Short mmCIF file of C-alpha atoms in Angstrom, two decimals:
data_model
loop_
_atom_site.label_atom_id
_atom_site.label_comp_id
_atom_site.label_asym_id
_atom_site.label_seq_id
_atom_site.Cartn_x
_atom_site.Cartn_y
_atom_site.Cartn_z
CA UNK A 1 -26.37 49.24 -10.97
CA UNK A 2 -28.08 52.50 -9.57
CA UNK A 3 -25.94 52.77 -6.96
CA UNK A 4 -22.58 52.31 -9.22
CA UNK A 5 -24.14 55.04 -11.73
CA UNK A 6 -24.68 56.89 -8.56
CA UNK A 7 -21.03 56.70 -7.10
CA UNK A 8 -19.43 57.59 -10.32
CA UNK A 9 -21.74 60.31 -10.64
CA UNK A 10 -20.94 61.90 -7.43
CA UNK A 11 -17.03 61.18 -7.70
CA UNK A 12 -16.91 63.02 -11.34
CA UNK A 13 -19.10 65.84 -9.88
CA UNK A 14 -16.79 66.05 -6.73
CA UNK A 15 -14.09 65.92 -9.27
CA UNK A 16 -16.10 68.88 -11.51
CA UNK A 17 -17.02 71.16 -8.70
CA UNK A 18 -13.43 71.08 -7.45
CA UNK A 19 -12.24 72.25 -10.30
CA UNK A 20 -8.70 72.26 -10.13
CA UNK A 21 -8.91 68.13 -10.06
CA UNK A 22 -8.24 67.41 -14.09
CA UNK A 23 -6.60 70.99 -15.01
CA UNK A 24 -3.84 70.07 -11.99
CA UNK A 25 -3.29 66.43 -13.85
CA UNK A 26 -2.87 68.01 -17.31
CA UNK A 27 -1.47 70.87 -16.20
CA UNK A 28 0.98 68.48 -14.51
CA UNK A 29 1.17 66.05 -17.83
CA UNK A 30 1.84 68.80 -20.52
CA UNK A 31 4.17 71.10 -18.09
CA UNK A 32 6.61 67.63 -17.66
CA UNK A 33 6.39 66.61 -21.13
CA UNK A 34 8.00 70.18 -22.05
CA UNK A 35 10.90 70.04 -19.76
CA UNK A 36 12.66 67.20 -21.72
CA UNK A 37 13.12 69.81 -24.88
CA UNK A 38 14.56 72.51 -22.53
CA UNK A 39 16.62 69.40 -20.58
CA UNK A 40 17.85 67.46 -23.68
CA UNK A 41 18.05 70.02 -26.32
CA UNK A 42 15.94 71.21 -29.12
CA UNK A 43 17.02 68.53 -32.07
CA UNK A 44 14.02 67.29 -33.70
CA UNK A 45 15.46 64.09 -34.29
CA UNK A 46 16.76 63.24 -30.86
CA UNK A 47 13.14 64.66 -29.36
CA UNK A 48 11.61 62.41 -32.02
CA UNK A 49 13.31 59.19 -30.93
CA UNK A 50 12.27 59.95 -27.39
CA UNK A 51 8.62 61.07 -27.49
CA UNK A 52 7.12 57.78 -27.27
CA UNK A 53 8.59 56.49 -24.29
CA UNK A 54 8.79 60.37 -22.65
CA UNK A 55 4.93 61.19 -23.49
CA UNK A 56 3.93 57.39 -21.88
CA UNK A 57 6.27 57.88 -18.71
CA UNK A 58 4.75 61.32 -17.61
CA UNK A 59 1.11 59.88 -18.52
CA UNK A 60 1.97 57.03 -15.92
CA UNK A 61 3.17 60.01 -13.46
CA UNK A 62 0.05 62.39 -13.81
CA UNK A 63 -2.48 59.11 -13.46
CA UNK A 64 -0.64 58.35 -10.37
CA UNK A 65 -0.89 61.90 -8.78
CA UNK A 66 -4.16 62.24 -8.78
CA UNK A 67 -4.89 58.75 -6.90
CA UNK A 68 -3.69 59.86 -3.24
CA UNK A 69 -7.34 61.36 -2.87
CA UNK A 70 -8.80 58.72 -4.60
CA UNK A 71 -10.25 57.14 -1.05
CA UNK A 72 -9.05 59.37 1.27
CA UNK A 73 -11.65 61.92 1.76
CA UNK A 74 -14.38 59.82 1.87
CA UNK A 75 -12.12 57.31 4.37
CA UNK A 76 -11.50 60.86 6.77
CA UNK A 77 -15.09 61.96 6.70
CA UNK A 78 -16.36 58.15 7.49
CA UNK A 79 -18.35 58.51 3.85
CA UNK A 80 -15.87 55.25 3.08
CA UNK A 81 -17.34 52.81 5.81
CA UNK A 82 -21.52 53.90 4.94
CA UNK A 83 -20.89 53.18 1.17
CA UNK A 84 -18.83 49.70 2.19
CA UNK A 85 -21.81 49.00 4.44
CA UNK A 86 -24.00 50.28 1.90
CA UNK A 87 -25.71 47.69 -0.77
CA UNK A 88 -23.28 48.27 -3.39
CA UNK A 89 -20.32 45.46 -3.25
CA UNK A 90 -16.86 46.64 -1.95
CA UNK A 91 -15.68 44.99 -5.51
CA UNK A 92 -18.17 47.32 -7.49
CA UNK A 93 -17.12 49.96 -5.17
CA UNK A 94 -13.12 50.27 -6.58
CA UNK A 95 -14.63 49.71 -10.00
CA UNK A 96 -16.92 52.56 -9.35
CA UNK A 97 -14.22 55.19 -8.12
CA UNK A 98 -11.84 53.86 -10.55
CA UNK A 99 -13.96 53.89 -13.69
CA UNK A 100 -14.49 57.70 -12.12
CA UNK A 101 -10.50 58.42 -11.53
CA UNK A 102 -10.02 57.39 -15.59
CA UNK A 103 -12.89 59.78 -16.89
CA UNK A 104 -11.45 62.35 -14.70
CA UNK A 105 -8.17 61.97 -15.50
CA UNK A 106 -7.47 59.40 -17.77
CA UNK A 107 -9.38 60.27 -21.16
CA UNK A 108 -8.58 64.20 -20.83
CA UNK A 109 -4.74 63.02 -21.19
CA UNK A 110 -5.74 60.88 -24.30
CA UNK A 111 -7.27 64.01 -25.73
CA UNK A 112 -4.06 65.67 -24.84
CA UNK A 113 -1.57 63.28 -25.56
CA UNK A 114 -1.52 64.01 -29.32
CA UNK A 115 -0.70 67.44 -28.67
CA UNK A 116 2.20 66.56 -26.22
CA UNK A 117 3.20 64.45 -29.39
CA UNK A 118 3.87 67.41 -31.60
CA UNK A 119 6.17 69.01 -28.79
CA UNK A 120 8.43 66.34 -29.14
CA UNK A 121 8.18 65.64 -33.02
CA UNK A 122 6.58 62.66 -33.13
CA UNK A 123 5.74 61.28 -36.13
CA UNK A 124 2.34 62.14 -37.10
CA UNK A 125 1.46 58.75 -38.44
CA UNK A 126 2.17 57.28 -34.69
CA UNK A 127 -0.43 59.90 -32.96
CA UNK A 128 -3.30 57.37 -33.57
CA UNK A 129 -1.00 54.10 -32.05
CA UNK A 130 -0.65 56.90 -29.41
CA UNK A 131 -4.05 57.45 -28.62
CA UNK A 132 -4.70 53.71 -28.66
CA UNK A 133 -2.64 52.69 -26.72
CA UNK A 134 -3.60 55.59 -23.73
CA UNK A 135 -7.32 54.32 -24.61
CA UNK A 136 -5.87 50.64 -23.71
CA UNK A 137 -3.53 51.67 -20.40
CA UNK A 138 -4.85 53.95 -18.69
CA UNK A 139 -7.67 51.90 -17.46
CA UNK A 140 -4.97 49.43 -16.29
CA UNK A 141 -3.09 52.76 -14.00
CA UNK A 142 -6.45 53.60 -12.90
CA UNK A 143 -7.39 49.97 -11.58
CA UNK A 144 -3.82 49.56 -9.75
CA UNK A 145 -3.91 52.70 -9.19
CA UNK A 146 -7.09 52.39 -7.26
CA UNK A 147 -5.60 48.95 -5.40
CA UNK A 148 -2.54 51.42 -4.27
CA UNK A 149 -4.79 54.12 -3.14
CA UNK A 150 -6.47 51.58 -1.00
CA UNK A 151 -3.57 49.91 0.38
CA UNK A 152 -2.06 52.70 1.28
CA UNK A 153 -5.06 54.72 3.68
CA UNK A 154 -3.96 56.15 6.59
CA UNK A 155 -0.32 55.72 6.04
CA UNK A 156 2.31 57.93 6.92
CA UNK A 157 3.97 59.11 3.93
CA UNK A 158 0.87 57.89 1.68
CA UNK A 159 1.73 59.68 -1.68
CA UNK A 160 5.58 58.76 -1.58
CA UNK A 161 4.33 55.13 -0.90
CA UNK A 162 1.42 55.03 -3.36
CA UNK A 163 4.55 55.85 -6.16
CA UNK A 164 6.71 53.06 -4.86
CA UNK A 165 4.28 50.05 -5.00
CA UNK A 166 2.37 51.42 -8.07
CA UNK A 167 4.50 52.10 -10.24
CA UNK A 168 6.79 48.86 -10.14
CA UNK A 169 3.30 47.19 -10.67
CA UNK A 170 2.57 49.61 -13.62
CA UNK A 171 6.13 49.02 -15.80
CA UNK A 172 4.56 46.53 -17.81
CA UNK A 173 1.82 49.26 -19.43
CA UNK A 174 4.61 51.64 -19.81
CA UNK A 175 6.62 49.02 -21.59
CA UNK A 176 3.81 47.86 -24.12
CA UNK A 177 2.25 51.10 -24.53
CA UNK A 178 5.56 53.39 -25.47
CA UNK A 179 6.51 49.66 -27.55
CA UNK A 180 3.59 49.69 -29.74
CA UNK A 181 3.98 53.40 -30.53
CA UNK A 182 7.20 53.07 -31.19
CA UNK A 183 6.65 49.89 -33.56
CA UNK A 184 4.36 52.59 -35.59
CA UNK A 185 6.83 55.10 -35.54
CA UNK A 186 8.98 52.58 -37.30
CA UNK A 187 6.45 51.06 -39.67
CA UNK A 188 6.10 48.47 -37.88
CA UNK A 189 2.92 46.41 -36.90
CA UNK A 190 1.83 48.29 -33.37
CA UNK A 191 -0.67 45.48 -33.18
CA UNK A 192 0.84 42.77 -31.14
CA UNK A 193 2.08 45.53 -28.40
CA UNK A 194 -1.29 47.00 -28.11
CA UNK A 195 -3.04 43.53 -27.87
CA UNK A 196 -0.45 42.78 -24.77
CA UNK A 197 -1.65 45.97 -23.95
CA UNK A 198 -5.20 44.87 -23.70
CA UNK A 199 -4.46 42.05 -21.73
CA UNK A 200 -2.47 43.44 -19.20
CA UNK A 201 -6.00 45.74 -18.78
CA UNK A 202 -8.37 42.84 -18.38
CA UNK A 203 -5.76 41.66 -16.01
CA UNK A 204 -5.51 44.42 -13.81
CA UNK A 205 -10.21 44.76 -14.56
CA UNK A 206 -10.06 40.89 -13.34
CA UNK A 207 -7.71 41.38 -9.91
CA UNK A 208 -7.57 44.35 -8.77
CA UNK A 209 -10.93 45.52 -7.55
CA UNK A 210 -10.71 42.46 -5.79
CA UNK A 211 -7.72 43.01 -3.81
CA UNK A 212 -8.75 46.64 -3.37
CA UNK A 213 -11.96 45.25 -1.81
CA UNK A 214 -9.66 43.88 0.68
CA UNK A 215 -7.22 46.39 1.33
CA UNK A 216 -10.75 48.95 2.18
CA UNK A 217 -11.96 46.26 4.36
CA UNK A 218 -9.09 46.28 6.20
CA UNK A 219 -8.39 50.27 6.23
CA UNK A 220 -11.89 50.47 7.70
CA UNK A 221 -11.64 47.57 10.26
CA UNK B 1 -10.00 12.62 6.92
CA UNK B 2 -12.53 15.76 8.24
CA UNK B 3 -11.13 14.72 11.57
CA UNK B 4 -7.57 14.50 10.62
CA UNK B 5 -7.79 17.59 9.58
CA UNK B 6 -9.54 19.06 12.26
CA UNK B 7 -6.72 17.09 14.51
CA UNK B 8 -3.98 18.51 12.35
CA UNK B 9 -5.43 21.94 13.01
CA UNK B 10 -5.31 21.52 16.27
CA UNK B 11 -1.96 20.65 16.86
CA UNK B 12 -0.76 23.68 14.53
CA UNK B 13 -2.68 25.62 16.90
CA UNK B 14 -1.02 24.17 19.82
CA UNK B 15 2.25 24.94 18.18
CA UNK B 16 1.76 28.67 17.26
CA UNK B 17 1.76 29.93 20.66
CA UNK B 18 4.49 32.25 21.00
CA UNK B 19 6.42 30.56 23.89
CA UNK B 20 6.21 27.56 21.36
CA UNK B 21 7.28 29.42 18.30
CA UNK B 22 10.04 30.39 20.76
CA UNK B 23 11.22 27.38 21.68
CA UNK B 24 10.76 25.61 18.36
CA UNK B 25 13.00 28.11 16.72
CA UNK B 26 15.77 27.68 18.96
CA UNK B 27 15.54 23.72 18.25
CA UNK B 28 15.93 24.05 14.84
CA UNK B 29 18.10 26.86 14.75
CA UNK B 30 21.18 24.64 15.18
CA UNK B 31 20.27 22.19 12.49
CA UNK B 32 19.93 24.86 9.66
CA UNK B 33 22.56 26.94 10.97
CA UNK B 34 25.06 23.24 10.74
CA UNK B 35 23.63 22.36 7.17
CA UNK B 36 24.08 25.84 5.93
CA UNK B 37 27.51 25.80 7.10
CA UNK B 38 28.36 22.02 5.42
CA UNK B 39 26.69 22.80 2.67
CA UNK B 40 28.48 25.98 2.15
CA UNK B 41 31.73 24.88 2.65
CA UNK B 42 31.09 21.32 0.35
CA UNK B 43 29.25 23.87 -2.21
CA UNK B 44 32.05 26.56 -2.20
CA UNK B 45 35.10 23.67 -2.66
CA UNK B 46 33.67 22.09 -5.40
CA UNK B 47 32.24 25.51 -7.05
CA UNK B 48 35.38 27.41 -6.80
CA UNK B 49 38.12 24.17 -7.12
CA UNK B 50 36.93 21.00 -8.48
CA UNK B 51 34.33 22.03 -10.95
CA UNK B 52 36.09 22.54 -14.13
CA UNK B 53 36.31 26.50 -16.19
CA UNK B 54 33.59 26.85 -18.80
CA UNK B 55 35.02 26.32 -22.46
CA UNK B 56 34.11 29.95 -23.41
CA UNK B 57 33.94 32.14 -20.24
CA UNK B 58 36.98 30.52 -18.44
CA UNK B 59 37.10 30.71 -14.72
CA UNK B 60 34.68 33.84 -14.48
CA UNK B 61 31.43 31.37 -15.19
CA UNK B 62 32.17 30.56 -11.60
CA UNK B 63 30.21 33.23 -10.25
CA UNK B 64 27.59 31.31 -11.56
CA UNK B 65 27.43 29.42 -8.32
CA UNK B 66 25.95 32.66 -6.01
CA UNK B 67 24.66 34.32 -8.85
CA UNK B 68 22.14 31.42 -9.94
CA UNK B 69 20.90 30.60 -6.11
CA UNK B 70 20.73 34.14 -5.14
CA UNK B 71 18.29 34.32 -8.17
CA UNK B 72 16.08 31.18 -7.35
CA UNK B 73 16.11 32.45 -3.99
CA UNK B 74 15.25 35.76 -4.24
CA UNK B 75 12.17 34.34 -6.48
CA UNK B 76 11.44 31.32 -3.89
CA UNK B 77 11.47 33.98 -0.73
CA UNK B 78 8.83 36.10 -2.67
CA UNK B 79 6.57 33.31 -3.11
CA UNK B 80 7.20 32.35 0.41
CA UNK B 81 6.40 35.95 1.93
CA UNK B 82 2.92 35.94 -0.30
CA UNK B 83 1.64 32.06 0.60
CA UNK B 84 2.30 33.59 3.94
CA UNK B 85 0.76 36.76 3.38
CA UNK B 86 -2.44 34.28 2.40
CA UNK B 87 -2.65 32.34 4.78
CA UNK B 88 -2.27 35.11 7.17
CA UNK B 89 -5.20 36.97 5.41
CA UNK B 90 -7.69 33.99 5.65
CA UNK B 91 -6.48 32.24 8.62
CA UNK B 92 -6.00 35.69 10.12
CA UNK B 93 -3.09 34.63 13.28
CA UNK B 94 -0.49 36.91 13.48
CA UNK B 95 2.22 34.50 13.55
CA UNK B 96 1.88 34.18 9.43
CA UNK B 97 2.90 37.91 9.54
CA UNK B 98 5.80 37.54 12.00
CA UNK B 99 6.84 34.70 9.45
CA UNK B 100 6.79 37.05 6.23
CA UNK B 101 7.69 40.14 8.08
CA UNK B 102 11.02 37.97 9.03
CA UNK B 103 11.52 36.97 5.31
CA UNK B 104 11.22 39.72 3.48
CA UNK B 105 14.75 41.21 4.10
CA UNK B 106 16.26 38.34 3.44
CA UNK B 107 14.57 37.74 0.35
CA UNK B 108 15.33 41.55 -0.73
CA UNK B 109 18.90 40.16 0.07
CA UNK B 110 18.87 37.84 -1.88
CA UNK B 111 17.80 40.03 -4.94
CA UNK B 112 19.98 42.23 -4.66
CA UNK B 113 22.92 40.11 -4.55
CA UNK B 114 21.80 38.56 -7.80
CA UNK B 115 21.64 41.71 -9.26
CA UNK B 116 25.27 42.32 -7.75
CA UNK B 117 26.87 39.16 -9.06
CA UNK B 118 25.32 39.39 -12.12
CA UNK B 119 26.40 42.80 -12.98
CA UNK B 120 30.24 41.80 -11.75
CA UNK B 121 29.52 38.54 -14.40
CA UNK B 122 28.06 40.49 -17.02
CA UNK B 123 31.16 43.16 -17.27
CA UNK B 124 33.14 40.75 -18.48
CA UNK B 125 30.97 38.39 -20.79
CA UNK B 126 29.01 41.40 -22.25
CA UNK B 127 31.07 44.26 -21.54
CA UNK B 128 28.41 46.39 -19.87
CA UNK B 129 27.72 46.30 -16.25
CA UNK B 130 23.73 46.42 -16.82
CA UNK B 131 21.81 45.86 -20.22
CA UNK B 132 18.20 46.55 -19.69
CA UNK B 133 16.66 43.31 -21.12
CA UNK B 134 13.93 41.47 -20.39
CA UNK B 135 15.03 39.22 -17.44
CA UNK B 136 17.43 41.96 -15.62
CA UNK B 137 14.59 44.24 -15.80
CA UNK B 138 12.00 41.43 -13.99
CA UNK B 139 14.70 40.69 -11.64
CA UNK B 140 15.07 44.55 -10.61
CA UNK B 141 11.09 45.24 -10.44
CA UNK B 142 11.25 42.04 -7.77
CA UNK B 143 13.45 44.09 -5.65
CA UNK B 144 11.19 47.27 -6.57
CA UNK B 145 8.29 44.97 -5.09
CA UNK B 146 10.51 44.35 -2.19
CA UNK B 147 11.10 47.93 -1.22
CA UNK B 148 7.10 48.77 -1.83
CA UNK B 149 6.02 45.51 0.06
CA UNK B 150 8.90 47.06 3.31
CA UNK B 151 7.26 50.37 2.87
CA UNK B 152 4.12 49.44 3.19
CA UNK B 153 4.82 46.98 5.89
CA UNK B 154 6.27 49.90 8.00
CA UNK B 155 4.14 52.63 7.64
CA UNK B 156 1.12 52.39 9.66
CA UNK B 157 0.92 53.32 13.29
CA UNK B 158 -0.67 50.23 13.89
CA UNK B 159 1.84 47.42 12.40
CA UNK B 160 -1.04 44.47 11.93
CA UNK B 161 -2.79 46.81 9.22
CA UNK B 162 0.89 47.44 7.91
CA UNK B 163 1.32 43.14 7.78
CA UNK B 164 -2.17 43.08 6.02
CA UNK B 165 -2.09 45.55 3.62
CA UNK B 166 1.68 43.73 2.80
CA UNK B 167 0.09 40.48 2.32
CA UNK B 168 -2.61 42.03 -0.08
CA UNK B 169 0.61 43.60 -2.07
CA UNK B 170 2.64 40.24 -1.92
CA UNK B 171 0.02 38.32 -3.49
CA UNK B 172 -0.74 40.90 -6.43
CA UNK B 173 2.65 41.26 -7.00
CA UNK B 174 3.42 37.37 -7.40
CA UNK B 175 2.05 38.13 -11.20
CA UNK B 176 5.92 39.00 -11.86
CA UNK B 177 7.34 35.45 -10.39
CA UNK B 178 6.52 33.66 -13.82
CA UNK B 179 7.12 36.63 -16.14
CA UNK B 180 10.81 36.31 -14.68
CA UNK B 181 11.07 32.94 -15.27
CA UNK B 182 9.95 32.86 -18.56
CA UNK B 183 11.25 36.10 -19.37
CA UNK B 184 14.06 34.18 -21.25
CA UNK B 185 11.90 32.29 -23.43
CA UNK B 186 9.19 34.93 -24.50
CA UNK B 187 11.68 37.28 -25.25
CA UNK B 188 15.27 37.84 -27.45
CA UNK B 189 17.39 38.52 -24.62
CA UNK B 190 20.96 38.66 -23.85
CA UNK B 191 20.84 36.88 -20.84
CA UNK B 192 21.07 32.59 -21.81
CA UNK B 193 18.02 30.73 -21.64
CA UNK B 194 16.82 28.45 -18.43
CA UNK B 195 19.49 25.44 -18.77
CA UNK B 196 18.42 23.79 -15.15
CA UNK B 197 14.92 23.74 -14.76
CA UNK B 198 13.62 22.79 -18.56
CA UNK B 199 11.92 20.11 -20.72
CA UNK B 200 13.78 17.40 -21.28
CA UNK B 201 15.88 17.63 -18.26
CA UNK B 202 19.18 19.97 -17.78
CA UNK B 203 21.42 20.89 -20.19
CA UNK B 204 24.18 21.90 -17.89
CA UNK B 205 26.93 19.35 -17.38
CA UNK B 206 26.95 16.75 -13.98
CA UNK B 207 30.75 18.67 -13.10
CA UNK B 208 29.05 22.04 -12.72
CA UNK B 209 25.01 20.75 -11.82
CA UNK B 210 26.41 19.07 -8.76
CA UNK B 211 28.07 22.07 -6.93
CA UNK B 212 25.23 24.42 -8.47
CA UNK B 213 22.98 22.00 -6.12
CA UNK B 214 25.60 21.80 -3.15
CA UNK B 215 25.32 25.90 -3.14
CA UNK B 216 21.54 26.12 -3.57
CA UNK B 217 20.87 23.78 -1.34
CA UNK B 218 23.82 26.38 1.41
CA UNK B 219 21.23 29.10 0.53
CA UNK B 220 17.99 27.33 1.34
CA UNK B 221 19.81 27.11 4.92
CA UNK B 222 21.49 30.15 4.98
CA UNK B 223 17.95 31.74 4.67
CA UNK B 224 16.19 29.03 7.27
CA UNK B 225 18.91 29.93 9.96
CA UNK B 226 18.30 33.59 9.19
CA UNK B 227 14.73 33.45 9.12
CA UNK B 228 14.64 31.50 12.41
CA UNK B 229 16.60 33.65 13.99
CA UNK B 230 14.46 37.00 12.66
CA UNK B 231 11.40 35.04 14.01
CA UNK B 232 12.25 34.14 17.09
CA UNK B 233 13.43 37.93 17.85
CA UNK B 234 9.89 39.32 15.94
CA UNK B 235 8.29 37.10 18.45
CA UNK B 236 10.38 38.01 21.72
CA UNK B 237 9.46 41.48 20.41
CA UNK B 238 6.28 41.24 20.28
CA UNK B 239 5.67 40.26 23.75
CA UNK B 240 8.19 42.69 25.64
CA UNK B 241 6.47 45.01 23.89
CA UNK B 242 2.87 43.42 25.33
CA UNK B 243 4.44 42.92 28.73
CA UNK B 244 5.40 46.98 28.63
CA UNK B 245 2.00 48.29 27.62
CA UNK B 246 0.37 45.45 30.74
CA UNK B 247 3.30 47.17 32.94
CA UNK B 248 2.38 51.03 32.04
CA UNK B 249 -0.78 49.62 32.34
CA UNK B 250 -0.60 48.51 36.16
CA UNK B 251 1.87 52.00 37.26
CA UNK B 252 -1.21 54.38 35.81
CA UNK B 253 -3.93 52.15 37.82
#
């Protein structure tokens, strides 16, 4: 358990000392979120039928472009193959960065989200299926996330491929998360989205670390 | 039965050494490539003659017939590339990887030609050329998976971490193979429900079942004879490329 605490404390003060790390993600969330206004017109209405589904896709798109460094630093310095050898498990390792990558990046853009909302005109009584929701998915980006990052190590192209096996892989959050906010923005029950939403987390929490586990063993082989 | 099995391992290791693989491939070759072509021609007579027109879609429900085994297959050659991908991962002989590696375009085939047909069917049943419902959508993140699982099979410098971290991918994404198949049933969906492969047995009539069978059963070949041949060639690869490196080998000695 000490050395878990201990890698997510060094990741998130890695992430803090860099400094541009979080600012970069929502920099990146809030700047994308605007365009559609400026690309699809200014019409409450229409911009109010969108925002669910437009606030949830750029969320996926600013979790994902922070994971390309997710392993690689510590892979390119050799940090990656003491801490595997180390007496922390491989397993706890991925939860460890990942669990990092989501405080990092993750919760600021649930803190942010709601704001993003208001750009669009969404409905104020869907901001708190909104935050939900984010509370609920973006875990579940972080862990596949974290099984991309690791698959892809060392390959050529790594950020353009990180995209194309993540994010096929991450379509079901985006589906129930922008659903359930958009069942509240309806009146309707948001419940039965965000509980798929849930389990699609525990899913990802129950496989992925595993198969990350893997994908470092072999990166480092 | 420990001894069987050791025995059985054995002879499976006997029979992956490439010169085997080899020849084995070119003895089946002509077998698969002969039923694909029966079955093909027996499948496409009775699909596209004999069977009768559907009571409410006419003569367009015959695109049924490569629209329905493209799907199956595309779904069955997934499955295939990630048991490989497995057993490649634990057993750890490259020759699992030569097998998926020389699947997974034809499974991507596959896919997409079900995607294909079924937009050409759904023009004129729906009267849209894509409706984004629950089972086209699974269908089209299965040939999303294919594209990530080629990517990522290419893009190392050194292609057995490529074949790994593909197997790894393959097996994760085999989470999407049942939410395909069910897709029909959890959700409201324009597409029909499953009318083959359901309790109570299939609700599709003998006329039309039979050459739906005669034309899966041409695709199940089709891909054999294709995925022999890919094999075989992987293989042969693999070794002129071995025989090159021993050769630049000897000339800088």
């Amino acid at each position: 358990m000490t050395a878990f605490l201990a890698v997510v404390r060094r990741d998130l003060l890695l992430a803090y000392r860099d400094g541009a790390g979080t600012w970069t993600v929502l920099g990146f969330f809030v700047i994308a979120v605007a365009v559609f206004p400026l690309g699809l017109g200014p019409e409450p209405q229409l911009l109010a039928r969108v925002a669910a589904g437009v606030v949830w896709a750029m969320a996926l798109l600013a979790a994902l472009l922070s994971l390309d460094t997710l392993f690689d630093a510590d892979w390119r310095d050799g940090s990656l193959e003491l801490l595997l050898s180390g007496e922390l498990a491989p397993e706890a390792l991925v939860l460890a960065k990942a669990l990092a990558h989501w405080l990092a990046s993750g919760l600021p853009l649930i803190v942010v989200a709601p704001l993003a909302g208001v750009l669009l005109h969404l409905p104020g009584n869907a901001a708190p299926t909104l935050a939900v929701s984010l509370l609920l998915g973006t875990p579940a980006l972080s862990l596949l996330g974290a099984l991309g990052a690791a698959l892809a190590l060392g390959a050529r192209r790594g950020a353009a491929l990180l995209a194309v096996m993540v994010l096929p892989l991450a379509v079901p959050v985006l589906i129930f998360g922008a659903g359930a906010v958009e069942s509240a923005m309806l009146g309707l029950a948001a419940g039965p989205g965000l509980l798929i939403l849930g389990g699609i987390a525990l899913m990802a929490l129950a496989v992925c670390p595993f198969a990350a586990a893997a994908a470092l063993r072999q990166a480092v082989e | 039965m420990g001894k069987a099995i050791a025995a059985m391992g054995g002879f499976l290791q006997r029979q992956a050494q490439p010169a085997r693989v080899v020849d084995l491939c070119g003895r089946f070759l002509p077998f698969a490539f002969a039923l694909a072509v029966i079955c093909l021609a027996a499948g496409l007579i009775s699909a596209l003659v004999l069977s009768p027109p559907d009571y409410q879609q006419g003569e367009s429900v015959r695109i049924m017939y490569v629209h329905v085994p493209a799907a199956w297959m595309g779904l069955f050659v997934y499955a295939f590339i990630a048991a490989l991908g497995g057993v490649g991962l634990v057993g750890g002989h490259p020759l699992a990887f030569h097998a998926a590696r020389a699947a997974a375009p034809v499974g991507a085939g596959f896919t997409a030609a079900c995607l294909v047909s079924g937009s050409l069917w759904g023009k004129p049943m729906w009267g849209a050329w894509w409706v984004w419902d629950a089972r086209l959508t699974s269908m089209l993140l299965l040939l999303f998976l294919y594209f990530g699982h080629a990517a990522l099979t290419r893009a190392f410098d050194d292609p057995r971490r490529g074949d790994k971290a593909a197997a790894v991918l393959a097996l994760v994404g085999c989470v999407n193979l049942p939410v395909i198949k069910f897709s029909v049933d959890w959700w409201n969906t324009l597409h029909q429900p499953a009318s083959v492969f359901k309790m109570g047995g299939p609700a599709i009539d003998p006329s039309m079942l039979l050459p739906l069978l005669l034309m899966l059963g041409a695709f199940k070949a089709l891909f054999f004879t294709l995925w022999l041949m890919r094999l075989r060639s992987s293989v042969v690869a693999a070794r002129l490329r071995a025989a090159a490196a021993r050769a630049r080998g000897a000339a800088w000695r």
